Amino acid sequence: MFASLRLVNNKLQTICQCQKLQQRTMSYLKAHRKRFYRNVNLEKTDEGFLVQLDGKTIKTPLRFKLCIPQYDLALAVSNEWHMQTNEINPFSMPLTTICNTTIDNPTELPKEDLVKELLQFLHSDTICSLAEMPESLVERQDKEWKPIRDWFSKTFEVEVNASSNLFNLYQSDETVERLEEYLLKMNEWQINGLQSGIDAIKSFILPLAVFHGQISVERAVYLSRLESEYQSEKWGKFEGSHDIDQYTQQAMLAAGTLVCNLCRFDI
């Protein structure tokens, strides 16, 4: 009972911390809605590369310096700021968002706990949650999703369960332990990059398939939206909202994958 209460309390604390971070971020954006700088530059330090606007280092929502340990990633982040026009649009800067989260660690969780949080997505992975009907959708899911599950099982030497009964969909302890061991070899930058992709498409497996070069970002997003695409083909789609959601998912997954690939080092 007390363990359950502690878990609930930890979850509530995490929610409060995220809400405070969101409030600080929104206050920052309101204060700097218009583009207020002319130049974007990088300054090399012993810790990495500071991203600067007119010679002043950008601060994260929790007021830490935006210092990035890898040059190519720092250059990509600086380009996001450089590409802003008259107004700053935070939704067009997914790399900056990931870097801010990595530096701030708003939930104050150590890497081991972040990994455990990511592994929870494995039990409800999109491509493991099968439809019961109609038969044409069931067949399409089997055709499109099964090869990715088979690749994942072979690559990581684990068993992957898939079911149409979501109440019984659960991966074995052996599978979870093996994947936990794999993720713990990543550094915090890679973990946060992977989390960005997982959050975007509600799949643990697909972002790793992209990271390993098995499928493209566009293909992963399509597979994560397979049922939605099926319904759209049958009944039509609302062009505006459908396209915006799809492009947002692609941007976040691509940014997360880039962070994972560029930050292959020990920190």
Coordinates of C-alpha atoms in Angstrom, one line a residue:
M1 CA 0.0 0.0 0.0
F2 CA 2.7 2.4 1.0
A3 CA 4.7 1.6 -2.1
S4 CA 1.6 2.4 -4.2
L5 CA 1.2 5.7 -2.4
R6 CA 4.8 6.6 -3.0
L7 CA 4.4 5.8 -6.7
V8 CA 1.3 8.1 -6.9
N9 CA 3.1 10.8 -5.1
N10 CA 6.1 10.6 -7.4
K11 CA 3.8 10.8 -10.4
L12 CA 2.1 13.9 -9.0
Q13 CA 5.4 15.5 -8.3
T14 CA 6.4 14.8 -11.9
I15 CA 3.2 16.4 -13.2
C16 CA 3.7 19.5 -11.1
Q17 CA 7.3 19.9 -12.3
C18 CA 6.2 19.5 -15.9
Q19 CA 3.4 22.1 -15.4
K20 CA 5.9 24.6 -13.8
L21 CA 8.3 24.0 -16.7
Q22 CA 5.5 24.6 -19.2
Q23 CA 4.5 27.9 -17.4
R24 CA 8.1 29.1 -17.5
T25 CA 8.4 28.2 -21.2
M26 CA 5.2 30.0 -22.1
S27 CA 6.3 33.1 -20.1
Y28 CA 9.6 33.1 -22.0
L29 CA 7.9 32.8 -25.3
K30 CA 5.4 35.5 -24.5
A31 CA 8.3 37.8 -23.6
H32 CA 10.2 37.0 -26.8
R33 CA 7.5 36.4 -29.3
K34 CA 9.0 38.7 -31.9
R35 CA 12.5 37.9 -33.2
F36 CA 14.7 40.1 -31.1
Y37 CA 18.2 39.1 -32.4
R38 CA 20.1 39.5 -35.7
N39 CA 22.9 36.9 -35.5
V40 CA 23.2 33.4 -34.2
N41 CA 26.6 32.0 -33.4
L42 CA 28.4 29.2 -31.5
E43 CA 31.1 29.6 -28.9
K44 CA 33.3 26.7 -28.0
T45 CA 33.9 25.9 -24.4
D46 CA 35.4 23.0 -22.4
E47 CA 31.9 21.6 -21.9
G48 CA 30.8 21.9 -25.5
F49 CA 29.3 24.6 -27.7
L50 CA 27.2 27.5 -26.5
V51 CA 24.4 28.6 -28.8
Q52 CA 24.3 32.4 -28.7
L53 CA 22.0 35.2 -30.1
D54 CA 23.9 38.4 -30.8
G55 CA 26.7 37.1 -28.6
K56 CA 24.5 36.3 -25.6
T57 CA 24.1 32.6 -24.6
I58 CA 20.5 31.2 -24.9
K59 CA 19.1 30.0 -21.6
T60 CA 16.9 27.0 -21.2
P61 CA 13.4 27.3 -19.6
L62 CA 15.1 26.4 -16.2
R63 CA 17.8 29.1 -16.9
F64 CA 20.7 26.8 -17.7
K65 CA 23.0 27.7 -20.5
L66 CA 22.1 26.1 -23.8
C67 CA 25.4 24.2 -24.1
I68 CA 25.6 21.2 -26.5
P69 CA 28.4 18.7 -26.4
Q70 CA 28.5 17.8 -30.1
Y71 CA 29.3 20.3 -32.8
D72 CA 27.0 19.1 -35.6
L73 CA 24.1 19.0 -33.2
A74 CA 24.9 22.5 -31.9
L75 CA 25.1 23.7 -35.6
A76 CA 21.7 22.2 -36.3
V77 CA 20.2 23.9 -33.2
S78 CA 21.7 27.3 -34.2
N79 CA 20.2 26.8 -37.6
E80 CA 16.8 26.4 -36.1
W81 CA 17.2 29.8 -34.5
H82 CA 18.7 31.3 -37.6
M83 CA 15.7 30.2 -39.7
Q84 CA 13.1 32.0 -37.5
T85 CA 11.6 34.9 -39.4
N86 CA 9.7 37.8 -37.8
E87 CA 8.3 35.7 -35.0
I88 CA 9.8 32.9 -33.0
N89 CA 7.9 29.6 -33.5
P90 CA 9.0 27.0 -30.9
F91 CA 7.1 24.3 -32.7
S92 CA 9.5 24.7 -35.6
M93 CA 12.5 24.0 -33.3
P94 CA 12.3 20.3 -32.2
L95 CA 16.0 20.0 -31.8
T96 CA 16.1 23.0 -29.4
T97 CA 13.2 21.4 -27.5
I98 CA 15.1 18.1 -27.1
C99 CA 18.3 19.8 -26.0
N100 CA 16.4 22.0 -23.4
T101 CA 14.8 18.9 -22.0
T102 CA 18.1 17.0 -21.8
I103 CA 19.8 19.9 -20.0
D104 CA 17.0 20.8 -17.7
N105 CA 15.8 17.3 -16.9
P106 CA 12.5 18.8 -15.6
T107 CA 11.3 15.5 -14.1
E108 CA 14.6 15.2 -12.1
L109 CA 14.7 11.5 -13.0
P110 CA 18.1 9.7 -13.3
K111 CA 18.9 7.9 -16.5
E112 CA 17.8 4.5 -15.0
D113 CA 14.3 5.8 -14.3
L114 CA 14.0 7.5 -17.7
V115 CA 14.8 4.1 -19.2
K116 CA 12.1 2.4 -17.2
E117 CA 9.6 5.1 -18.3
L118 CA 10.5 4.5 -21.9
L119 CA 10.1 0.7 -21.6
Q120 CA 6.5 1.2 -20.5
F121 CA 5.6 2.1 -24.1
L122 CA 6.7 -1.4 -25.1
H123 CA 3.7 -2.9 -23.5
S124 CA 1.3 -0.8 -25.5
D125 CA 3.3 -0.4 -28.7
T126 CA 1.2 0.7 -31.6
I127 CA 2.4 -2.1 -33.9
C128 CA 1.7 -4.7 -31.2
S129 CA -1.9 -3.5 -30.6
L130 CA -3.8 -5.4 -33.3
A131 CA -7.3 -4.8 -34.6
E132 CA -10.0 -7.5 -34.5
M133 CA -11.9 -6.3 -37.5
P134 CA -12.5 -5.6 -40.3
E135 CA -10.6 -8.4 -41.9
S136 CA -9.0 -6.1 -44.5
L137 CA -7.4 -4.0 -41.7
V138 CA -6.2 -7.1 -39.8
E139 CA -4.5 -8.4 -43.0
R140 CA -2.9 -5.0 -43.6
Q141 CA -1.6 -4.8 -40.1
D142 CA -0.1 -8.2 -40.4
K143 CA 1.5 -7.4 -43.8
E144 CA 2.9 -4.0 -42.7
W145 CA 3.7 -4.5 -39.0
K146 CA 4.8 -8.1 -38.7
P147 CA 8.1 -7.7 -40.7
I148 CA 9.1 -4.9 -38.3
R149 CA 8.3 -7.0 -35.2
D150 CA 10.3 -9.9 -36.7
W151 CA 13.3 -7.6 -37.4
F152 CA 13.1 -6.2 -33.9
S153 CA 12.9 -9.7 -32.3
K154 CA 15.9 -10.9 -34.4
T155 CA 18.0 -7.8 -33.8
F156 CA 17.6 -7.6 -30.1
E157 CA 17.1 -11.4 -29.6
V158 CA 13.8 -10.9 -27.7
E159 CA 10.3 -12.2 -28.0
V160 CA 7.7 -9.6 -29.0
N161 CA 4.0 -10.3 -28.2
A162 CA 1.2 -8.8 -30.2
S163 CA -2.5 -9.1 -29.5
S164 CA -5.9 -7.6 -30.2
N165 CA -6.7 -8.0 -26.5
L166 CA -5.1 -4.9 -25.0
F167 CA -5.7 -6.1 -21.5
N168 CA -3.5 -9.1 -22.0
L169 CA -0.8 -7.4 -24.1
Y170 CA 2.3 -7.5 -22.1
Q171 CA 6.0 -8.2 -22.9
S172 CA 7.9 -10.7 -20.9
D173 CA 10.3 -9.8 -18.1
E174 CA 13.2 -11.3 -20.2
T175 CA 12.4 -9.0 -23.1
V176 CA 12.2 -5.9 -20.9
E177 CA 15.4 -6.7 -19.1
R178 CA 17.3 -7.2 -22.3
L179 CA 16.1 -3.9 -23.8
E180 CA 16.7 -2.2 -20.5
E181 CA 20.3 -3.4 -20.7
Y182 CA 20.6 -2.0 -24.3
L183 CA 19.1 1.4 -23.4
L184 CA 21.3 1.9 -20.3
K185 CA 24.3 1.9 -22.7
M186 CA 23.0 5.1 -24.2
N187 CA 23.8 8.5 -22.7
E188 CA 21.2 11.0 -21.5
W189 CA 21.2 12.9 -24.9
Q190 CA 20.4 9.7 -26.8
I191 CA 17.7 8.7 -24.2
N192 CA 16.0 12.1 -24.6
G193 CA 16.2 11.9 -28.4
L194 CA 14.7 8.4 -28.4
Q195 CA 12.0 9.6 -26.0
S196 CA 11.1 12.4 -28.4
G197 CA 10.5 9.8 -31.2
I198 CA 8.6 7.4 -28.9
D199 CA 6.3 10.2 -27.6
A200 CA 5.6 11.4 -31.2
I201 CA 4.4 8.1 -32.6
K202 CA 3.4 6.1 -29.5
S203 CA 5.8 3.3 -30.4
F204 CA 8.9 1.9 -28.8
I205 CA 9.8 -0.3 -31.7
L206 CA 9.5 2.0 -34.7
P207 CA 11.9 4.8 -33.5
L208 CA 14.6 2.1 -32.9
A209 CA 14.0 0.7 -36.4
V210 CA 14.6 4.2 -37.7
F211 CA 17.7 4.7 -35.5
H212 CA 19.2 1.4 -36.8
G213 CA 18.5 2.4 -40.4
Q214 CA 15.9 -0.3 -41.0
I215 CA 13.1 2.1 -42.1
S216 CA 12.8 5.8 -42.9
V217 CA 11.2 8.5 -40.7
E218 CA 8.3 8.8 -43.2
R219 CA 7.8 5.0 -43.2
A220 CA 7.8 4.8 -39.4
V221 CA 5.2 7.6 -39.1
Y222 CA 3.0 5.9 -41.8
L223 CA 3.2 2.6 -39.9
S224 CA 2.3 4.3 -36.6
R225 CA -0.8 5.8 -38.3
L226 CA -1.8 2.7 -40.2
E227 CA -5.3 2.5 -38.9
S228 CA -5.8 6.2 -39.4
E229 CA -4.6 5.9 -42.9
Y230 CA -6.8 3.0 -43.5
Q231 CA -9.9 4.9 -42.3
S232 CA -8.8 8.0 -44.4
E233 CA -8.6 5.9 -47.5
K234 CA -12.0 4.5 -46.9
W235 CA -13.9 7.6 -45.7
G236 CA -11.6 10.5 -46.8
K237 CA -9.5 12.8 -44.6
F238 CA -9.5 16.3 -43.3
E239 CA -6.5 17.6 -45.2
G240 CA -5.5 20.4 -42.7
S241 CA -5.4 18.6 -39.4
H242 CA -4.3 15.3 -40.9
D243 CA -1.3 16.8 -42.6
I244 CA -0.2 18.9 -39.7
D245 CA -0.3 16.0 -37.3
Q246 CA 1.7 13.9 -39.7
Y247 CA 4.4 16.5 -40.4
T248 CA 4.7 17.2 -36.6
Q249 CA 5.3 13.6 -35.9
Q250 CA 7.9 13.4 -38.7
A251 CA 9.7 16.4 -37.4
M252 CA 9.9 15.2 -33.8
L253 CA 10.9 11.7 -34.9
A254 CA 13.5 13.0 -37.3
A255 CA 14.9 15.4 -34.6
G256 CA 15.0 12.6 -32.0
T257 CA 16.8 10.2 -34.4
L258 CA 19.4 12.9 -35.3
V259 CA 20.2 13.5 -31.6
C260 CA 20.5 9.8 -31.1
N261 CA 22.9 9.4 -34.0
L262 CA 25.0 12.5 -33.4
C263 CA 25.4 11.9 -29.7
R264 CA 27.1 8.5 -29.9
F265 CA 29.6 9.2 -27.2
D266 CA 30.1 8.8 -23.4
I267 CA 29.1 11.9 -21.3

